[in-house]
Amino acid sequence: IEAKNRNPQVDVLFVNGDSNGELDGAKYFAWLCVDVENADVYRSGNTFSIDNIEGKKMSFVSNSSTSGFRVPTSTIIAHFADENLDEDKLIEGGSGMFFSEVYFGGSHQGSAVNLISGNADVAAFCDIELQPYLELKSGEENMVGAVYAVAEGADAPFDQYAGREFVVIASTPVFNGPNAVNPMHLSEEEIEARGLVPHLLTLADVMCTGYHAAVSAGVRPGDVVAVIGDGAVGLSGVIAAKLLGASRIIAFSRHPERTALARKFGATDIIKERGAEAPGAVRDLLGGNLCDAALECVGTKESMDQSLAVVRGGGRVGFVGVPHGAELNVGQMFGQNLTIGGGMASARVYMETLLPRVLDGSITPGDVFDLTLPLTEAAAAYAAMDERRATKVLLRP
């Protein structure tokens, strides 16, 4: 629908169906689940209800997830119509909010782990992403009241939770998006003419990685976000934080060209201090406070330490820098109640969100390419990036 609103030429080509040619095979389910041991709190006669989820600790996938946020929040808003709820009242917890606490798992698996580990009372995730790890213990598949358990031998992150059970208290069918076609698609010549090649290339790598950092850090509207790393991924993280609604974005950089690009992408502040001096610089900037979230986009011990140091108690860190010497200070994480998530980004997952924004020009992540070389000079390209003479090099045949 969004694509057709932007371009009337876009139309449905086909929709996934089942073996009988029906639409039942084109849907999956968005669940709201609770631990079996606490299920009686949500029981309503012979079934279950979400009547009593208010004031509980809630886990979503991410604030951009369809079945892990959009659909569940729509279900909650409709159920509690008299309370005039909206997404802003559900996206974070605390005094005056609907939930006492709100967590983001960063993935459907992560949200489920928040539930079965006891961090959350209620969690949203979908059936498709959890199928490889679960077995149905009782009830009917995807129906309210169905009880699932983590299967023996389940892969990480469920390997330590075998046998743990939860019950579905709300289940909403979600139709897979149709496969669409644009008969007036852009030719290679048109793509080149519009200068889209650099921006499209970032969707296979740095832009989606930066976006994964922001999603893993649970960046939400109004957050103050620090971005550690001024390379192509860090700069893409600035774009991502802005897309997810951060009100203030602090980029750490000493490089004039990268500083300028960070500001173009949405950074509101630049800090040159690093290491032990970084937290003090952040406090000076924020009137004594630290950041809500940090995006670690380097992978060194120093960058991880700095990321942990510049977030407040209860803050969140999303890390995507390939680790080389980086270690987590578990004692610090425990003492400050820090949430950390991240890892390798699945670019394909985020392309659906980011591609339309590239095509309509609302984001220009390809600006990170500041040097173009022929493919035969790949070694020179790596040298230029290693020596910080280039942020990102575009290689052409």
Short mmCIF file of C-alpha atoms in Angstrom, two decimals:
data_model
loop_
_atom_site.label_atom_id
_atom_site.label_comp_id
_atom_site.label_asym_id
_atom_site.label_seq_id
_atom_site.Cartn_x
_atom_site.Cartn_y
_atom_site.Cartn_z
CA ILE A 1 0.00 0.00 0.00
CA GLU A 2 2.81 2.39 0.88
CA ALA A 3 4.60 1.63 -2.38
CA LYS A 4 1.45 2.15 -4.45
CA ASN A 5 0.72 5.42 -2.67
CA ARG A 6 4.14 6.62 -3.77
CA ASN A 7 3.92 5.18 -7.26
CA PRO A 8 0.55 4.23 -8.84
CA GLN A 9 2.39 1.95 -11.28
CA VAL A 10 3.08 -0.56 -8.48
CA ASP A 11 0.59 -3.43 -8.41
CA VAL A 12 0.19 -6.87 -6.81
CA LEU A 13 1.72 -9.70 -8.82
CA PHE A 14 0.82 -12.61 -6.52
CA VAL A 15 0.17 -13.48 -2.87
CA ASN A 16 1.50 -16.57 -1.12
CA GLY A 17 -1.17 -19.23 -0.72
CA ASP A 18 -1.52 -22.77 0.52
CA SER A 19 -1.68 -26.01 -1.48
CA ASN A 20 -5.41 -25.48 -2.05
CA GLY A 21 -4.93 -22.03 -3.49
CA GLU A 22 -6.42 -20.37 -0.41
CA LEU A 23 -5.11 -17.42 1.60
CA ASP A 24 -4.71 -19.42 4.81
CA GLY A 25 -1.18 -20.14 3.71
CA ALA A 26 -0.41 -16.45 3.35
CA LYS A 27 -0.58 -15.57 7.02
CA TYR A 28 1.40 -15.91 10.18
CA PHE A 29 0.50 -14.93 13.74
CA ALA A 30 1.51 -12.15 16.11
CA TRP A 31 1.39 -13.49 19.66
CA LEU A 32 1.18 -11.96 23.11
CA CYS A 33 2.47 -14.56 25.57
CA VAL A 34 3.00 -15.06 29.30
CA ASP A 35 4.86 -17.61 31.39
CA VAL A 36 2.75 -20.67 32.22
CA GLU A 37 3.45 -20.26 35.94
CA ASN A 38 1.73 -16.84 35.90
CA ALA A 39 -0.99 -17.74 33.42
CA ASP A 40 -3.84 -17.65 35.96
CA VAL A 41 -3.39 -13.88 36.25
CA TYR A 42 -4.60 -13.59 32.66
CA ARG A 43 -7.29 -16.26 32.74
CA SER A 44 -10.84 -15.27 31.83
CA GLY A 45 -13.25 -18.13 32.31
CA ASN A 46 -12.16 -20.99 30.07
CA THR A 47 -9.81 -18.85 28.01
CA PHE A 48 -7.32 -16.01 28.41
CA SER A 49 -7.51 -12.25 28.06
CA ILE A 50 -5.14 -9.27 28.01
CA ASP A 51 -7.32 -7.45 30.58
CA ASN A 52 -4.58 -7.61 33.21
CA ILE A 53 -1.46 -6.70 31.23
CA GLU A 54 -1.53 -3.06 32.37
CA GLY A 55 1.28 -2.28 34.77
CA LYS A 56 3.26 -5.35 33.77
CA LYS A 57 6.80 -5.60 32.36
CA MET A 58 6.47 -5.82 28.56
CA SER A 59 8.83 -6.99 25.84
CA PHE A 60 8.50 -6.09 22.15
CA VAL A 61 10.79 -7.00 19.25
CA SER A 62 11.60 -3.48 18.03
CA ASN A 63 9.55 -0.39 17.37
CA SER A 64 9.79 -1.04 13.62
CA SER A 65 8.62 -4.66 13.75
CA THR A 66 5.21 -5.46 12.25
CA SER A 67 4.29 -8.59 14.20
CA GLY A 68 6.55 -7.77 17.14
CA PHE A 69 5.28 -4.23 17.77
CA ARG A 70 2.79 -2.70 15.31
CA VAL A 71 0.21 -5.47 15.42
CA PRO A 72 0.46 -6.15 19.19
CA THR A 73 0.19 -2.46 20.05
CA SER A 74 -2.82 -2.13 17.74
CA THR A 75 -4.41 -5.05 19.57
CA ILE A 76 -3.72 -3.45 22.94
CA ILE A 77 -4.94 -0.01 21.84
CA ALA A 78 -8.19 -1.49 20.53
CA HIS A 79 -8.75 -3.60 23.66
CA PHE A 80 -8.20 -0.66 26.00
CA ALA A 81 -10.10 1.85 23.87
CA ASP A 82 -11.36 3.78 26.90
CA GLU A 83 -7.81 4.66 27.94
CA ASN A 84 -7.02 6.58 24.72
CA LEU A 85 -3.73 4.79 24.23
CA ASP A 86 -1.31 5.29 21.37
CA GLU A 87 2.10 3.85 20.50
CA ASP A 88 3.89 6.61 22.43
CA LYS A 89 2.22 5.44 25.63
CA LEU A 90 3.24 1.83 25.00
CA ILE A 91 6.79 2.25 23.76
CA GLU A 92 8.31 2.88 27.18
CA GLY A 93 7.42 2.10 30.77
CA GLY A 94 7.41 4.00 34.02
CA SER A 95 5.22 6.36 35.98
CA GLY A 96 2.15 7.47 34.03
CA MET A 97 2.74 4.89 31.30
CA PHE A 98 0.70 1.79 30.51
CA PHE A 99 3.51 -0.66 31.30
CA SER A 100 5.81 -0.54 34.31
CA GLU A 101 8.80 -1.41 32.12
CA VAL A 102 9.30 -1.97 28.40
CA TYR A 103 12.08 -4.04 26.85
CA PHE A 104 13.05 -4.57 23.20
CA GLY A 105 14.50 -7.95 22.32
CA GLY A 106 15.99 -6.77 19.02
CA SER A 107 14.58 -9.91 17.39
CA HIS A 108 11.58 -12.21 17.87
CA GLN A 109 13.88 -14.71 19.57
CA GLY A 110 15.24 -11.99 21.84
CA SER A 111 11.75 -10.92 22.89
CA ALA A 112 10.84 -14.54 23.68
CA VAL A 113 14.00 -14.90 25.77
CA ASN A 114 13.00 -11.80 27.73
CA LEU A 115 9.82 -13.66 28.68
CA ILE A 116 11.15 -17.12 29.49
CA SER A 117 14.16 -15.73 31.38
CA GLY A 118 11.84 -13.77 33.66
CA ASN A 119 12.85 -10.27 32.55
CA ALA A 120 9.36 -9.57 31.17
CA ASP A 121 5.86 -10.58 32.29
CA VAL A 122 4.37 -10.33 28.79
CA ALA A 123 6.13 -10.58 25.42
CA ALA A 124 5.24 -10.03 21.78
CA PHE A 125 6.72 -12.17 19.00
CA CYS A 126 5.50 -14.19 16.01
CA ASP A 127 5.05 -17.90 15.41
CA ILE A 128 7.19 -18.16 12.27
CA GLU A 129 10.41 -16.95 13.89
CA LEU A 130 9.97 -19.23 16.93
CA GLN A 131 8.91 -22.43 15.15
CA PRO A 132 12.41 -23.98 14.98
CA TYR A 133 12.78 -23.77 18.77
CA LEU A 134 9.37 -24.81 20.10
CA GLU A 135 7.02 -27.74 20.48
CA LEU A 136 3.27 -27.53 21.13
CA LYS A 137 2.42 -29.01 24.53
CA SER A 138 -1.34 -28.42 24.61
CA GLY A 139 -4.11 -26.54 22.84
CA GLU A 140 -4.38 -25.69 19.17
CA GLU A 141 -1.62 -24.16 17.08
CA ASN A 142 -1.69 -20.33 17.08
CA MET A 143 -4.86 -20.17 19.16
CA VAL A 144 -5.35 -18.41 22.50
CA GLY A 145 -4.57 -20.90 25.25
CA ALA A 146 -1.96 -22.83 23.26
CA VAL A 147 0.96 -23.84 25.47
CA TYR A 148 4.42 -24.08 23.90
CA ALA A 149 7.69 -25.31 25.38
CA VAL A 150 11.28 -24.80 24.33
CA ALA A 151 12.28 -28.05 22.64
CA GLU A 152 15.13 -30.23 23.87
CA GLY A 153 18.26 -29.48 21.87
CA ALA A 154 17.01 -26.06 20.73
CA ASP A 155 19.74 -23.87 19.30
CA ALA A 156 20.92 -20.64 20.91
CA PRO A 157 19.59 -18.42 22.32
CA PHE A 158 17.19 -21.06 23.71
CA ASP A 159 19.74 -23.78 24.47
CA GLN A 160 19.65 -23.03 28.21
CA TYR A 161 15.85 -22.89 28.45
CA ALA A 162 14.79 -26.39 27.35
CA GLY A 163 11.37 -27.28 28.74
CA ARG A 164 10.39 -23.71 29.70
CA GLU A 165 6.74 -23.13 28.84
CA PHE A 166 4.59 -20.16 27.93
CA VAL A 167 0.97 -19.69 26.93
CA VAL A 168 -0.51 -17.54 24.15
CA ILE A 169 -3.02 -15.02 25.56
CA ALA A 170 -3.62 -13.14 22.30
CA SER A 171 -3.04 -14.23 18.69
CA THR A 172 -3.60 -12.01 15.68
CA PRO A 173 -3.29 -13.27 12.09
CA VAL A 174 -0.98 -11.18 9.93
CA PHE A 175 -1.00 -11.55 6.16
CA ASN A 176 2.33 -11.70 4.40
CA GLY A 177 2.88 -8.78 2.12
CA PRO A 178 2.04 -9.46 -1.52
CA ASN A 179 4.77 -9.76 -4.12
CA ALA A 180 4.45 -6.57 -6.10
CA VAL A 181 5.69 -5.51 -9.48
CA ASN A 182 6.43 -2.15 -11.04
CA PRO A 183 6.21 -2.48 -14.84
CA MET A 184 7.85 0.91 -15.11
CA HIS A 185 10.89 -0.19 -13.09
CA LEU A 186 14.09 1.74 -13.38
CA SER A 187 16.65 0.57 -15.88
CA GLU A 188 20.34 0.47 -15.04
CA GLU A 189 20.77 3.66 -17.03
CA GLU A 190 18.03 5.41 -15.03
CA ILE A 191 19.50 4.23 -11.75
CA GLU A 192 22.87 5.65 -12.78
CA ALA A 193 21.29 8.87 -14.01
CA ARG A 194 19.54 9.41 -10.69
CA GLY A 195 22.75 8.74 -8.78
CA LEU A 196 21.19 5.87 -6.85
CA VAL A 197 24.01 3.33 -7.13
CA PRO A 198 25.98 4.45 -4.03
CA HIS A 199 22.85 4.70 -1.88
CA LEU A 200 21.54 1.30 -2.98
CA LEU A 201 24.91 -0.33 -2.34
CA THR A 202 24.85 0.73 1.30
CA LEU A 203 21.70 -1.36 1.80
CA ALA A 204 23.79 -4.47 1.24
CA ASP A 205 26.17 -3.46 4.00
CA VAL A 206 26.78 -0.36 6.10
CA MET A 207 23.33 1.26 6.18
CA CYS A 208 21.60 -1.90 7.35
CA THR A 209 24.41 -2.52 9.83
CA GLY A 210 24.01 0.96 11.32
CA TYR A 211 20.26 0.43 11.44
CA HIS A 212 20.79 -2.90 13.23
CA ALA A 213 22.85 -1.09 15.86
CA ALA A 214 20.01 1.35 16.49
CA VAL A 215 17.37 -1.38 16.58
CA SER A 216 19.51 -3.51 18.91
CA ALA A 217 19.91 -0.51 21.21
CA GLY A 218 16.14 -0.11 21.30
CA VAL A 219 16.31 3.47 20.04
CA ARG A 220 12.89 5.04 20.42
CA PRO A 221 11.29 8.48 19.94
CA GLY A 222 12.77 11.09 22.25
CA ASP A 223 15.98 9.20 23.06
CA VAL A 224 19.38 10.79 23.42
CA VAL A 225 21.72 8.55 21.44
CA ALA A 226 25.51 8.39 21.30
CA VAL A 227 27.24 7.00 18.21
CA ILE A 228 30.74 5.64 18.81
CA GLY A 229 32.62 5.32 15.54
CA ASP A 230 32.70 7.81 12.69
CA GLY A 231 33.27 5.33 9.87
CA ALA A 232 30.65 4.38 7.31
CA VAL A 233 28.73 2.19 9.79
CA GLY A 234 28.75 4.82 12.53
CA LEU A 235 27.58 7.50 10.11
CA SER A 236 24.82 5.15 8.95
CA GLY A 237 23.94 4.71 12.62
CA VAL A 238 23.32 8.45 12.82
CA ILE A 239 20.80 8.12 9.98
CA ALA A 240 19.19 5.15 11.73
CA ALA A 241 18.88 6.90 15.08
CA LYS A 242 17.18 9.81 13.39
CA LEU A 243 14.79 7.49 11.52
CA LEU A 244 13.82 5.82 14.81
CA GLY A 245 12.97 9.16 16.41
CA ALA A 246 15.98 10.10 18.54
CA SER A 247 15.64 13.70 19.70
CA ARG A 248 19.36 14.20 20.18
CA ILE A 249 22.21 12.37 18.45
CA ILE A 250 25.77 12.75 19.68
CA ALA A 251 28.49 11.70 17.25
CA PHE A 252 32.03 11.13 18.53
CA SER A 253 34.48 12.34 15.90
CA ARG A 254 37.65 14.37 15.42
CA HIS A 255 37.64 14.19 11.62
CA PRO A 256 36.28 17.42 10.03
CA GLU A 257 34.85 15.78 6.89
CA ARG A 258 33.15 13.02 8.87
CA THR A 259 31.88 15.50 11.43
CA ALA A 260 30.25 17.50 8.65
CA LEU A 261 28.67 14.37 7.19
CA ALA A 262 27.40 13.29 10.62
CA ARG A 263 25.66 16.64 11.01
CA LYS A 264 24.18 16.33 7.52
CA PHE A 265 22.80 12.90 8.47
CA GLY A 266 21.18 14.21 11.65
CA ALA A 267 23.76 14.48 14.44
CA THR A 268 22.81 17.32 16.76
CA ASP A 269 26.10 17.38 18.67
CA ILE A 270 29.74 16.45 18.10
CA ILE A 271 32.14 15.39 20.87
CA LYS A 272 35.87 15.03 20.26
CA GLU A 273 36.78 13.52 23.63
CA ARG A 274 37.33 9.77 23.82
CA GLY A 275 37.95 7.07 26.40
CA ALA A 276 37.91 8.19 30.03
CA GLU A 277 37.16 11.78 29.02
CA ALA A 278 34.02 10.87 27.04
CA PRO A 279 31.51 10.48 29.91
CA GLY A 280 32.46 13.86 31.38
CA ALA A 281 32.05 15.52 28.00
CA VAL A 282 28.60 13.97 27.64
CA ARG A 283 27.59 15.13 31.13
CA ASP A 284 28.80 18.65 30.33
CA LEU A 285 26.69 18.60 27.18
CA LEU A 286 23.58 17.14 28.79
CA GLY A 287 23.53 19.05 32.05
CA GLY A 288 24.91 16.20 34.14
CA ASN A 289 23.04 13.38 32.42
CA LEU A 290 24.21 10.51 30.23
CA CYS A 291 22.65 9.04 27.08
CA ASP A 292 19.66 6.70 26.82
CA ALA A 293 21.39 4.54 24.23
CA ALA A 294 24.71 4.09 22.48
CA LEU A 295 25.62 2.56 19.12
CA GLU A 296 29.00 0.79 19.18
CA CYS A 297 30.27 0.73 15.59
CA VAL A 298 33.99 -0.06 15.90
CA GLY A 299 34.57 -3.35 17.72
CA THR A 300 37.58 -2.51 19.90
CA LYS A 301 37.84 -2.79 23.67
CA GLU A 302 38.11 0.98 23.87
CA SER A 303 34.96 1.61 21.84
CA MET A 304 32.94 -0.93 23.84
CA ASP A 305 34.16 0.53 27.14
CA GLN A 306 33.25 4.01 25.93
CA SER A 307 29.81 2.87 24.79
CA LEU A 308 29.07 1.40 28.23
CA ALA A 309 30.42 4.50 29.95
CA VAL A 310 28.28 7.09 28.17
CA VAL A 311 24.84 5.53 28.82
CA ARG A 312 22.80 6.14 31.95
CA GLY A 313 21.70 3.50 34.41
CA GLY A 314 19.11 1.34 32.66
CA GLY A 315 20.54 2.42 29.31
CA ARG A 316 20.98 0.34 26.18
CA VAL A 317 23.91 -0.45 23.88
CA GLY A 318 23.67 -1.86 20.37
CA PHE A 319 26.98 -3.24 19.10
CA VAL A 320 27.78 -4.06 15.48
CA GLY A 321 31.53 -3.49 15.35
CA VAL A 322 33.33 -6.75 14.55
CA PRO A 323 34.91 -7.60 17.94
CA HIS A 324 38.69 -7.51 18.09
CA GLY A 325 39.76 -7.39 21.71
CA ALA A 326 36.38 -6.16 22.94
CA GLU A 327 35.09 -7.60 26.21
CA LEU A 328 31.96 -7.00 28.26
CA ASN A 329 32.21 -5.89 31.86
CA VAL A 330 29.41 -8.03 33.30
CA GLY A 331 29.76 -6.45 36.74
CA GLN A 332 29.22 -3.00 35.25
CA MET A 333 26.27 -4.24 33.22
CA PHE A 334 24.70 -5.74 36.34
CA GLY A 335 25.37 -2.76 38.56
CA GLN A 336 23.98 -0.25 36.08
CA ASN A 337 21.18 -2.49 34.74
CA LEU A 338 22.47 -2.10 31.19
CA THR A 339 20.89 -3.86 28.22
CA ILE A 340 23.24 -4.92 25.42
CA GLY A 341 22.33 -6.44 22.08
CA GLY A 342 23.70 -6.63 18.58
CA GLY A 343 25.91 -8.75 16.38
CA MET A 344 25.85 -9.37 12.65
CA ALA A 345 23.14 -7.49 10.80
CA SER A 346 20.76 -9.28 8.46
CA ALA A 347 20.70 -6.69 5.71
CA ARG A 348 17.79 -8.39 3.94
CA VAL A 349 15.57 -7.88 6.99
CA TYR A 350 16.01 -4.11 6.96
CA MET A 351 15.95 -3.51 3.21
CA GLU A 352 12.15 -3.47 3.18
CA THR A 353 12.18 -0.53 5.58
CA LEU A 354 15.09 1.38 4.11
CA LEU A 355 14.74 0.88 0.34
CA PRO A 356 11.69 3.16 -0.08
CA ARG A 357 13.52 5.91 1.81
CA VAL A 358 16.50 5.62 -0.51
CA LEU A 359 14.31 5.68 -3.61
CA ASP A 360 12.36 8.76 -2.48
CA GLY A 361 15.55 10.54 -1.43
CA SER A 362 14.62 10.97 2.23
CA ILE A 363 17.94 9.35 3.22
CA THR A 364 21.21 9.47 1.27
CA PRO A 365 23.49 6.91 2.93
CA GLY A 366 25.62 6.64 -0.21
CA ASP A 367 27.20 9.95 0.80
CA VAL A 368 29.61 7.85 2.90
CA PHE A 369 31.40 6.96 -0.35
CA ASP A 370 34.02 9.66 -0.73
CA LEU A 371 36.35 7.86 -3.11
CA THR A 372 35.67 5.86 -6.29
CA LEU A 373 38.25 3.48 -7.74
CA PRO A 374 38.28 0.70 -10.34
CA LEU A 375 37.88 -2.84 -9.05
CA THR A 376 41.48 -3.58 -10.02
CA GLU A 377 42.60 -1.13 -7.30
CA ALA A 378 40.83 -2.85 -4.41
CA ALA A 379 44.05 -3.03 -2.41
CA ALA A 380 44.52 0.71 -2.75
CA ALA A 381 40.93 1.21 -1.62
CA TYR A 382 41.53 -0.74 1.59
CA ALA A 383 44.73 1.22 2.20
CA ALA A 384 42.88 4.52 1.81
CA MET A 385 40.28 3.46 4.39
CA ASP A 386 42.91 2.06 6.76
CA GLU A 387 44.83 5.33 6.63
CA ARG A 388 41.60 7.33 7.05
CA ARG A 389 42.10 9.05 3.71
CA ALA A 390 38.66 7.73 2.75
CA THR A 391 35.54 6.87 4.73
CA LYS A 392 34.23 4.31 2.24
CA VAL A 393 35.44 3.44 -1.24
CA LEU A 394 33.13 2.60 -4.13
CA LEU A 395 34.68 0.07 -6.51
CA ARG A 396 33.47 -0.08 -10.09
CA PRO A 397 34.23 -2.73 -12.75
#
